Amino acid sequence: MTAPLQNTTLSMVCMSSATPPLLPIAQSERIAILDILRGCALLGILLMNIECFVGPLDAGTTGIDPQLTGMDRIADALIYVLIQGKFYTLFSLLFGMGFAVMSKRAADVGRAFMPFYLRRSLGLLTIGLIHAVLIWSGDILVLYALMSVPLLTSRRLCTAALPLTGVLLYLIPVALMSIYCWADFIVSTSSNSENIKSWQEVLAQNGTETAQVIREQRHAYGAGSYVQATVQRLHDVKNGLESLIINGVHVLGMFLLGTWFVRSGAILQPERYTRLFAWLRWGAWPLGLTAMLLSVHLASWQDVTRVDPRAFSAFALSMIAGLLMCLGYLAWGIRAAFALTWAAPAGRMALSNYLLQSMVCTLIFYGYGLGFFERLPRVWQLPFAIALFTFQVALSRWWLQRFRFGPCEWLWRSFTYLRWEPLRVASTAR
């Protein structure tokens, strides 16, 4: 072999063995069903969150408000039974799927995944904190960012272990509620009057503190200035972080289930898992609905100003129902994907649209905005949410015809990959 030929061959070998860079997912590589499901989950999240925009955050999503009547009560019941606790759970499931897709891509190109992923988590945490403190304290992004770190350990788990581990983590809050109800029963039936009195004092104190928080939220968000609302949001974030372990394991469990759907191939090749998805549609969803109706029968509303073991039991049952119905919605979404493609543009810009929902709603309902706090009837909150989401779908479609990513996705990706990503569609050529 001549020297020039040797040099040429060596160059080709070096080029082929060089590790290719880990780049953002191109449009041609996107998994369409994930965008469709994200879009549907965004609508469900808005339908659930809307009452927390219209009124005090801690007074929302507590069941069917007994003070409502007529169409307002029907609307509240429909959201509680069919939506609440099902679609943010689906969103968590999809987050886990996204993690698994990125992990696989990094492995395929031989790139170190952890530095890239930790930057991504840090970027999401930053966005979440800005959102929670400056816009709306009902934020879920901070929790996602924090739980995305222990999610890394799932790469060491075999695929078969993911579903059971995920379900067990998801059920930890249910187990804690059951332990609490058992403890309440033991103390309440105790012959020791001092124990009963001490327990009742603890419950009363918790109820008093919660009622005070709701009063503070009502004043800050309904009649306060932006500065007052921001101070209240800081308090809300602090209180939310105190319950991080309970909420965190629940979310982490859904992350693991989502990871399984990708690693097993179920979400990428659903035709290989027809029996699974058929059972989720015709078994899990009806079973979850039945459990949800039993929960409503047990206690349709939880008074957050007092601790009621019966309501706690009902809420624990509703969490089990939420998991089953979430998986059922996933299966039905895959089955009806052809009819749901209209939601895909919103799903491609899920982060931007989630933040936009908060900005629009707080500016309309909060006192420093238009001031419609606690003034929109429950029945009208649903068409408002649907109209807002319809606008978001149209806006997303318009935006994605001109740009590769949503604005927040672009900032997040640029931070993650340590370079400014080309934003305009015309600049995608490399």
mmCIF file of C-alpha atoms in Angstrom, residues 72-417:
data_model
loop_
_atom_site.group_PDB
_atom_site.id
_atom_site.type_symbol
_atom_site.label_atom_id
_atom_site.label_comp_id
_atom_site.label_asym_id
_atom_site.label_seq_id
_atom_site.Cartn_x
_atom_site.Cartn_y
_atom_site.Cartn_z
ATOM 1 C CA ASP A 72 -71.575 24.208 37.918
ATOM 2 C CA ARG A 73 -71.723 21.048 40.021
ATOM 3 C CA ILE A 74 -72.024 18.811 36.950
ATOM 4 C CA ALA A 75 -68.975 20.473 35.373
ATOM 5 C CA ASP A 76 -67.016 20.116 38.613
ATOM 6 C CA ALA A 77 -67.950 16.435 38.862
ATOM 7 C CA LEU A 78 -66.984 15.684 35.263
ATOM 8 C CA ILE A 79 -63.554 17.248 35.704
ATOM 9 C CA TYR A 80 -62.964 15.485 39.003
ATOM 10 C CA VAL A 81 -63.996 12.046 37.769
ATOM 11 C CA LEU A 82 -62.590 12.096 34.232
ATOM 12 C CA ILE A 83 -59.697 14.596 34.246
ATOM 13 C CA GLN A 84 -58.199 15.419 37.628
ATOM 14 C CA GLY A 85 -55.175 13.282 38.462
ATOM 15 C CA LYS A 86 -55.224 11.526 35.092
ATOM 16 C CA PHE A 87 -53.590 13.901 32.637
ATOM 17 C CA TYR A 88 -50.763 15.337 34.707
ATOM 18 C CA THR A 89 -50.030 11.671 35.421
ATOM 19 C CA LEU A 90 -50.023 11.065 31.658
ATOM 20 C CA PHE A 91 -47.680 14.037 31.265
ATOM 21 C CA SER A 92 -45.324 12.448 33.816
ATOM 22 C CA LEU A 93 -45.498 9.184 31.885
ATOM 23 C CA LEU A 94 -44.520 11.031 28.706
ATOM 24 C CA PHE A 95 -41.605 12.711 30.496
ATOM 25 C CA GLY A 96 -40.253 9.264 31.314
ATOM 26 C CA MET A 97 -40.665 8.250 27.684
ATOM 27 C CA GLY A 98 -38.703 11.300 26.570
ATOM 28 C CA PHE A 99 -35.923 10.393 29.004
ATOM 29 C CA ALA A 100 -35.705 6.867 27.572
ATOM 30 C CA VAL A 101 -35.597 8.162 23.990
ATOM 31 C CA MET A 102 -32.722 10.533 24.820
ATOM 32 C CA SER A 103 -30.852 7.836 26.709
ATOM 33 C CA LYS A 104 -31.131 5.481 23.742
ATOM 34 C CA ARG A 105 -29.920 8.129 21.293
ATOM 35 C CA ALA A 106 -26.889 8.853 23.457
ATOM 36 C CA ALA A 107 -26.068 5.142 23.642
ATOM 37 C CA ASP A 108 -26.505 4.743 19.884
ATOM 38 C CA VAL A 109 -23.927 7.440 19.110
ATOM 39 C CA GLY A 110 -21.622 6.471 21.975
ATOM 40 C CA ARG A 111 -21.879 9.775 23.830
ATOM 41 C CA ALA A 112 -21.749 10.306 27.590
ATOM 42 C CA PHE A 113 -25.334 10.848 28.652
ATOM 43 C CA MET A 114 -25.021 12.149 32.206
ATOM 44 C CA PRO A 115 -23.365 15.585 31.607
ATOM 45 C CA PHE A 116 -25.832 16.382 28.853
ATOM 46 C CA TYR A 117 -28.790 15.182 30.912
ATOM 47 C CA LEU A 118 -27.789 17.017 34.087
ATOM 48 C CA ARG A 119 -27.521 20.268 32.105
ATOM 49 C CA ARG A 120 -30.981 19.567 30.724
ATOM 50 C CA SER A 121 -32.332 19.008 34.241
ATOM 51 C CA LEU A 122 -30.639 22.179 35.502
ATOM 52 C CA GLY A 123 -32.167 24.137 32.640
ATOM 53 C CA LEU A 124 -35.624 22.760 33.438
ATOM 54 C CA LEU A 125 -35.159 23.552 37.127
ATOM 55 C CA THR A 126 -34.246 27.147 36.276
ATOM 56 C CA ILE A 127 -37.279 27.550 34.029
ATOM 57 C CA GLY A 128 -39.483 25.935 36.664
ATOM 58 C CA LEU A 129 -38.292 28.226 39.463
ATOM 59 C CA ILE A 130 -38.830 31.312 37.300
ATOM 60 C CA HIS A 131 -42.321 30.064 36.474
ATOM 61 C CA ALA A 132 -43.183 29.151 40.074
ATOM 62 C CA VAL A 133 -41.966 32.406 41.627
ATOM 63 C CA LEU A 134 -42.768 34.977 38.950
ATOM 64 C CA ILE A 135 -45.852 33.532 37.221
ATOM 65 C CA TRP A 136 -47.749 30.718 38.980
ATOM 66 C CA SER A 137 -46.884 28.667 42.051
ATOM 67 C CA GLY A 138 -48.817 25.597 40.892
ATOM 68 C CA ASP A 139 -45.756 24.720 38.815
ATOM 69 C CA ILE A 140 -44.863 21.081 38.093
ATOM 70 C CA LEU A 141 -41.544 21.718 36.320
ATOM 71 C CA VAL A 142 -39.466 22.085 39.494
ATOM 72 C CA LEU A 143 -40.663 18.702 40.706
ATOM 73 C CA TYR A 144 -39.941 17.146 37.312
ATOM 74 C CA ALA A 145 -36.432 18.610 37.261
ATOM 75 C CA LEU A 146 -35.617 17.375 40.756
ATOM 76 C CA MET A 147 -37.030 13.899 40.130
ATOM 77 C CA SER A 148 -35.220 13.646 36.810
ATOM 78 C CA VAL A 149 -31.960 13.173 38.730
ATOM 79 C CA PRO A 150 -32.904 9.934 40.560
ATOM 80 C CA LEU A 151 -34.473 8.819 37.277
ATOM 81 C CA LEU A 152 -30.905 8.328 36.038
ATOM 82 C CA THR A 153 -30.651 5.223 38.223
ATOM 83 C CA SER A 154 -33.259 3.542 36.025
ATOM 84 C CA ARG A 155 -30.593 3.049 33.364
ATOM 85 C CA ARG A 156 -29.161 0.327 35.600
ATOM 86 C CA LEU A 157 -32.490 -1.434 36.027
ATOM 87 C CA CYS A 158 -33.424 -4.207 33.662
ATOM 88 C CA THR A 159 -36.410 -3.396 31.502
ATOM 89 C CA ALA A 160 -38.567 -6.075 33.134
ATOM 90 C CA ALA A 161 -38.115 -4.468 36.586
ATOM 91 C CA LEU A 162 -39.306 -1.013 35.550
ATOM 92 C CA PRO A 163 -43.119 -1.516 35.681
ATOM 93 C CA LEU A 164 -43.200 -3.066 39.157
ATOM 94 C CA THR A 165 -40.728 -0.522 40.548
ATOM 95 C CA GLY A 166 -42.712 2.319 39.016
ATOM 96 C CA VAL A 167 -46.039 1.107 40.398
ATOM 97 C CA LEU A 168 -44.579 0.570 43.881
ATOM 98 C CA LEU A 169 -43.151 4.094 43.932
ATOM 99 C CA TYR A 170 -46.435 5.516 42.675
ATOM 100 C CA LEU A 171 -48.314 3.744 45.475
ATOM 101 C CA ILE A 172 -46.090 5.013 48.313
ATOM 102 C CA PRO A 173 -48.329 8.073 48.939
ATOM 103 C CA VAL A 174 -51.329 5.721 48.946
ATOM 104 C CA ALA A 175 -49.589 3.570 51.557
ATOM 105 C CA LEU A 176 -48.768 6.626 53.680
ATOM 106 C CA MET A 177 -52.395 7.749 53.591
ATOM 107 C CA SER A 178 -53.481 4.260 54.617
ATOM 108 C CA ILE A 179 -51.056 4.315 57.541
ATOM 109 C CA TYR A 180 -52.400 7.700 58.572
ATOM 110 C CA CYS A 181 -56.007 6.447 58.484
ATOM 111 C CA TRP A 182 -54.996 3.397 60.511
ATOM 112 C CA ALA A 183 -53.231 5.603 63.078
ATOM 113 C CA ASP A 184 -56.299 7.833 63.317
ATOM 114 C CA PHE A 185 -58.490 4.806 63.953
ATOM 115 C CA ILE A 186 -56.139 3.469 66.640
ATOM 116 C CA VAL A 187 -55.936 6.803 68.455
ATOM 117 C CA SER A 188 -59.646 7.584 68.107
ATOM 118 C CA THR A 189 -60.637 4.234 69.623
ATOM 119 C CA SER A 190 -58.019 4.459 72.343
ATOM 120 C CA SER A 191 -59.093 4.636 75.960
ATOM 121 C CA ASN A 192 -56.336 7.158 76.654
ATOM 122 C CA SER A 193 -58.066 10.540 76.630
ATOM 123 C CA GLU A 194 -54.750 12.398 76.605
ATOM 124 C CA ASN A 195 -53.711 10.713 73.357
ATOM 125 C CA ILE A 196 -57.049 11.512 71.781
ATOM 126 C CA LYS A 197 -56.827 15.143 72.874
ATOM 127 C CA SER A 198 -53.256 15.540 71.585
ATOM 128 C CA TRP A 199 -54.162 13.952 68.250
ATOM 129 C CA GLN A 200 -57.184 16.206 67.832
ATOM 130 C CA GLU A 201 -55.063 19.255 68.632
ATOM 131 C CA VAL A 202 -52.583 18.282 65.905
ATOM 132 C CA LEU A 203 -55.398 17.853 63.377
ATOM 133 C CA ALA A 204 -56.967 21.163 64.370
ATOM 134 C CA GLN A 205 -53.627 22.950 64.054
ATOM 135 C CA ASN A 206 -53.079 21.553 60.558
ATOM 136 C CA GLY A 207 -56.546 22.665 59.537
ATOM 137 C CA THR A 208 -56.022 26.160 60.957
ATOM 138 C CA GLU A 209 -52.728 26.562 59.100
ATOM 139 C CA THR A 210 -54.256 25.424 55.799
ATOM 140 C CA ALA A 211 -57.199 27.796 56.192
ATOM 141 C CA GLN A 212 -54.765 30.646 56.837
ATOM 142 C CA VAL A 213 -52.790 29.812 53.681
ATOM 143 C CA ILE A 214 -55.982 29.882 51.609
ATOM 144 C CA ARG A 215 -56.915 33.277 53.055
ATOM 145 C CA GLU A 216 -53.460 34.603 52.211
ATOM 146 C CA GLN A 217 -53.674 33.242 48.667
ATOM 147 C CA ARG A 218 -57.129 34.736 48.190
ATOM 148 C CA HIS A 219 -55.874 38.160 49.238
ATOM 149 C CA ALA A 220 -52.538 38.080 47.383
ATOM 150 C CA TYR A 221 -53.840 36.653 44.103
ATOM 151 C CA GLY A 222 -57.297 38.166 44.131
ATOM 152 C CA ALA A 223 -56.591 41.690 45.333
ATOM 153 C CA GLY A 224 -52.844 42.063 45.770
ATOM 154 C CA SER A 225 -50.202 43.738 43.654
ATOM 155 C CA TYR A 226 -47.709 41.789 41.570
ATOM 156 C CA VAL A 227 -45.132 42.144 44.365
ATOM 157 C CA GLN A 228 -47.582 40.792 46.951
ATOM 158 C CA ALA A 229 -48.478 37.900 44.662
ATOM 159 C CA THR A 230 -44.793 37.109 44.132
ATOM 160 C CA VAL A 231 -44.169 37.027 47.882
ATOM 161 C CA GLN A 232 -47.094 34.631 48.240
ATOM 162 C CA ARG A 233 -45.740 32.481 45.428
ATOM 163 C CA LEU A 234 -42.447 32.199 47.305
ATOM 164 C CA HIS A 235 -44.352 30.902 50.343
ATOM 165 C CA ASP A 236 -46.276 28.456 48.153
ATOM 166 C CA VAL A 237 -43.075 27.119 46.588
ATOM 167 C CA LYS A 238 -41.538 26.633 50.032
ATOM 168 C CA ASN A 239 -44.615 24.736 51.205
ATOM 169 C CA GLY A 240 -44.572 22.645 48.046
ATOM 170 C CA LEU A 241 -40.935 21.661 48.529
ATOM 171 C CA GLU A 242 -41.763 20.446 52.035
ATOM 172 C CA SER A 243 -43.975 17.754 50.494
ATOM 173 C CA LEU A 244 -41.371 16.906 47.856
ATOM 174 C CA ILE A 245 -40.836 13.331 49.012
ATOM 175 C CA ILE A 246 -44.515 12.379 48.848
ATOM 176 C CA ASN A 247 -45.160 14.056 45.513
ATOM 177 C CA GLY A 248 -41.734 13.141 44.180
ATOM 178 C CA VAL A 249 -41.968 9.361 44.509
ATOM 179 C CA HIS A 250 -45.384 9.467 42.875
ATOM 180 C CA VAL A 251 -43.971 11.325 39.860
ATOM 181 C CA LEU A 252 -40.814 9.199 39.761
ATOM 182 C CA GLY A 253 -42.972 6.100 39.570
ATOM 183 C CA MET A 254 -44.685 7.443 36.460
ATOM 184 C CA PHE A 255 -41.284 8.323 34.968
ATOM 185 C CA LEU A 256 -40.231 4.685 35.338
ATOM 186 C CA LEU A 257 -43.423 3.417 33.729
ATOM 187 C CA GLY A 258 -42.846 5.780 30.823
ATOM 188 C CA THR A 259 -39.278 4.541 30.504
ATOM 189 C CA TRP A 260 -40.567 0.978 30.243
ATOM 190 C CA PHE A 261 -42.938 1.864 27.395
ATOM 191 C CA VAL A 262 -39.963 3.024 25.313
ATOM 192 C CA ARG A 263 -37.357 0.445 26.325
ATOM 193 C CA SER A 264 -39.765 -2.441 25.804
ATOM 194 C CA GLY A 265 -40.774 -1.118 22.391
ATOM 195 C CA ALA A 266 -44.449 -0.868 23.373
ATOM 196 C CA ILE A 267 -44.795 2.795 22.404
ATOM 197 C CA LEU A 268 -42.667 2.499 19.265
ATOM 198 C CA GLN A 269 -44.231 -0.721 17.993
ATOM 199 C CA PRO A 270 -47.690 -0.931 19.575
ATOM 200 C CA GLU A 271 -48.731 -3.534 17.025
ATOM 201 C CA ARG A 272 -46.516 -6.003 18.928
ATOM 202 C CA TYR A 273 -48.418 -5.298 22.149
ATOM 203 C CA THR A 274 -52.015 -5.498 20.990
ATOM 204 C CA ARG A 275 -53.136 -7.542 24.011
ATOM 205 C CA LEU A 276 -51.561 -5.081 26.448
ATOM 206 C CA PHE A 277 -53.156 -2.016 24.874
ATOM 207 C CA ALA A 278 -56.490 -3.794 24.474
ATOM 208 C CA TRP A 279 -56.464 -4.571 28.203
ATOM 209 C CA LEU A 280 -55.542 -0.975 29.049
ATOM 210 C CA ARG A 281 -58.451 0.276 26.943
ATOM 211 C CA TRP A 282 -61.103 -2.232 27.986
ATOM 212 C CA GLY A 283 -59.793 -3.337 31.371
ATOM 213 C CA ALA A 284 -57.690 -0.678 33.089
ATOM 214 C CA TRP A 285 -59.789 2.329 32.093
ATOM 215 C CA PRO A 286 -63.190 0.886 33.140
ATOM 216 C CA LEU A 287 -61.635 -0.484 36.328
ATOM 217 C CA GLY A 288 -60.157 2.930 37.078
ATOM 218 C CA LEU A 289 -63.474 4.642 36.422
ATOM 219 C CA THR A 290 -65.193 2.218 38.794
ATOM 220 C CA ALA A 291 -62.600 2.946 41.484
ATOM 221 C CA MET A 292 -63.056 6.670 40.901
ATOM 222 C CA LEU A 293 -66.816 6.412 41.328
ATOM 223 C CA LEU A 294 -66.308 4.419 44.534
ATOM 224 C CA SER A 295 -63.980 7.167 45.731
ATOM 225 C CA VAL A 296 -66.667 9.768 45.047
ATOM 226 C CA HIS A 297 -69.205 7.643 46.916
ATOM 227 C CA LEU A 298 -66.849 7.389 49.883
ATOM 228 C CA ALA A 299 -66.114 11.131 49.973
ATOM 229 C CA SER A 300 -66.709 13.430 47.023
ATOM 230 C CA TRP A 301 -64.858 16.393 48.526
ATOM 231 C CA GLN A 302 -61.906 16.924 50.807
ATOM 232 C CA ASP A 303 -62.112 19.875 53.158
ATOM 233 C CA VAL A 304 -58.482 20.960 53.231
ATOM 234 C CA THR A 305 -59.048 22.964 56.428
ATOM 235 C CA ARG A 306 -59.534 19.754 58.408
ATOM 236 C CA VAL A 307 -58.055 16.278 58.290
ATOM 237 C CA ASP A 308 -60.717 13.675 57.549
ATOM 238 C CA PRO A 309 -59.632 10.006 57.409
ATOM 239 C CA ARG A 310 -62.642 9.132 55.256
ATOM 240 C CA ALA A 311 -61.676 11.807 52.726
ATOM 241 C CA PHE A 312 -58.061 10.627 52.876
ATOM 242 C CA SER A 313 -59.180 7.092 52.070
ATOM 243 C CA ALA A 314 -61.225 8.386 49.149
ATOM 244 C CA PHE A 315 -58.271 10.396 47.870
ATOM 245 C CA ALA A 316 -55.984 7.356 48.109
ATOM 246 C CA LEU A 317 -58.507 5.362 46.071
ATOM 247 C CA SER A 318 -58.692 8.188 43.527
ATOM 248 C CA MET A 319 -54.903 7.979 43.082
ATOM 249 C CA ILE A 320 -55.176 4.296 42.187
ATOM 250 C CA ALA A 321 -58.004 5.172 39.815
ATOM 251 C CA GLY A 322 -55.877 7.937 38.309
ATOM 252 C CA LEU A 323 -53.097 5.519 37.390
ATOM 253 C CA LEU A 324 -55.479 3.041 35.755
ATOM 254 C CA MET A 325 -57.375 5.704 33.827
ATOM 255 C CA CYS A 326 -54.132 7.393 32.767
ATOM 256 C CA LEU A 327 -52.917 4.149 31.208
ATOM 257 C CA GLY A 328 -56.319 3.711 29.611
ATOM 258 C CA TYR A 329 -56.157 7.196 28.121
ATOM 259 C CA LEU A 330 -52.681 6.376 26.811
ATOM 260 C CA ALA A 331 -53.982 3.282 25.043
ATOM 261 C CA TRP A 332 -57.030 5.074 23.649
ATOM 262 C CA GLY A 333 -54.799 7.923 22.464
ATOM 263 C CA ILE A 334 -52.629 5.487 20.534
ATOM 264 C CA ARG A 335 -55.707 3.817 19.066
ATOM 265 C CA ALA A 336 -57.244 7.154 18.000
ATOM 266 C CA ALA A 337 -53.989 8.862 16.991
ATOM 267 C CA PHE A 338 -55.237 9.442 13.450
ATOM 268 C CA ALA A 339 -58.062 11.581 14.848
ATOM 269 C CA LEU A 340 -55.849 13.451 17.322
ATOM 270 C CA THR A 341 -53.062 14.651 15.033
ATOM 271 C CA TRP A 342 -54.469 18.178 15.341
ATOM 272 C CA ALA A 343 -53.008 18.282 18.896
ATOM 273 C CA ALA A 344 -49.452 17.433 17.776
ATOM 274 C CA PRO A 345 -48.274 21.044 17.171
ATOM 275 C CA ALA A 346 -49.172 21.960 20.751
ATOM 276 C CA GLY A 347 -47.360 18.833 21.935
ATOM 277 C CA ARG A 348 -44.193 19.755 20.053
ATOM 278 C CA MET A 349 -44.185 23.032 22.000
ATOM 279 C CA ALA A 350 -45.385 21.525 25.285
ATOM 280 C CA LEU A 351 -43.078 23.564 27.530
ATOM 281 C CA SER A 352 -43.873 26.893 25.859
ATOM 282 C CA ASN A 353 -47.597 26.137 25.865
ATOM 283 C CA TYR A 354 -47.583 25.089 29.510
ATOM 284 C CA LEU A 355 -45.948 28.374 30.477
ATOM 285 C CA LEU A 356 -48.257 30.332 28.169
ATOM 286 C CA GLN A 357 -51.291 28.855 29.908
ATOM 287 C CA SER A 358 -50.013 30.197 33.221
ATOM 288 C CA MET A 359 -49.203 33.644 31.835
ATOM 289 C CA VAL A 360 -52.566 34.081 30.120
ATOM 290 C CA CYS A 361 -54.631 32.787 33.034
ATOM 291 C CA THR A 362 -52.850 34.746 35.764
ATOM 292 C CA LEU A 363 -53.100 37.947 33.717
ATOM 293 C CA ILE A 364 -56.826 37.396 33.238
ATOM 294 C CA PHE A 365 -57.786 36.227 36.721
ATOM 295 C CA TYR A 366 -55.280 37.689 39.186
ATOM 296 C CA GLY A 367 -55.772 41.042 40.835
ATOM 297 C CA TYR A 368 -52.736 42.613 39.156
ATOM 298 C CA GLY A 369 -54.240 41.615 35.797
ATOM 299 C CA LEU A 370 -57.857 41.903 34.704
ATOM 300 C CA GLY A 371 -59.058 40.858 38.147
ATOM 301 C CA PHE A 372 -61.555 38.091 37.334
ATOM 302 C CA PHE A 373 -60.440 36.112 40.387
ATOM 303 C CA GLU A 374 -63.296 33.899 41.681
ATOM 304 C CA ARG A 375 -65.663 35.509 39.175
ATOM 305 C CA LEU A 376 -65.827 32.925 36.380
ATOM 306 C CA PRO A 377 -68.512 30.282 37.117
ATOM 307 C CA ARG A 378 -67.309 26.690 37.185
ATOM 308 C CA VAL A 379 -69.346 25.660 34.150
ATOM 309 C CA TRP A 380 -67.787 28.451 32.066
ATOM 310 C CA GLN A 381 -64.260 27.525 33.076
ATOM 311 C CA LEU A 382 -64.406 24.491 30.778
ATOM 312 C CA PRO A 383 -65.203 26.302 27.503
ATOM 313 C CA PHE A 384 -62.673 28.976 28.485
ATOM 314 C CA ALA A 385 -59.955 26.319 28.836
ATOM 315 C CA ILE A 386 -60.944 24.639 25.567
ATOM 316 C CA ALA A 387 -60.932 27.984 23.740
ATOM 317 C CA LEU A 388 -57.500 28.852 25.128
ATOM 318 C CA PHE A 389 -56.103 25.485 24.102
ATOM 319 C CA THR A 390 -57.622 25.797 20.622
ATOM 320 C CA PHE A 391 -55.832 29.130 20.293
ATOM 321 C CA GLN A 392 -52.594 27.478 21.429
ATOM 322 C CA VAL A 393 -52.913 24.743 18.797
ATOM 323 C CA ALA A 394 -53.415 27.347 16.054
ATOM 324 C CA LEU A 395 -50.547 29.475 17.373
ATOM 325 C CA SER A 396 -48.273 26.430 17.604
ATOM 326 C CA ARG A 397 -49.073 25.406 14.041
ATOM 327 C CA TRP A 398 -48.301 28.934 12.815
ATOM 328 C CA TRP A 399 -45.078 29.106 14.830
ATOM 329 C CA LEU A 400 -43.738 25.707 13.731
ATOM 330 C CA GLN A 401 -44.199 26.609 10.090
ATOM 331 C CA ARG A 402 -41.540 29.264 10.678
ATOM 332 C CA PHE A 403 -39.402 27.949 13.527
ATOM 333 C CA ARG A 404 -37.912 24.594 14.502
ATOM 334 C CA PHE A 405 -38.778 24.795 18.206
ATOM 335 C CA GLY A 406 -41.020 26.674 20.562
ATOM 336 C CA PRO A 407 -39.298 29.709 22.139
ATOM 337 C CA CYS A 408 -38.793 28.084 25.545
ATOM 338 C CA GLU A 409 -37.766 24.779 23.977
ATOM 339 C CA TRP A 410 -35.174 26.676 21.959
ATOM 340 C CA LEU A 411 -33.673 28.306 25.060
ATOM 341 C CA TRP A 412 -33.738 25.003 26.927
ATOM 342 C CA ARG A 413 -32.071 23.087 24.097
ATOM 343 C CA SER A 414 -29.462 25.778 23.540
ATOM 344 C CA PHE A 415 -28.498 25.623 27.213
ATOM 345 C CA THR A 416 -28.490 21.813 27.160
ATOM 346 C CA TYR A 417 -26.260 21.506 24.074
#
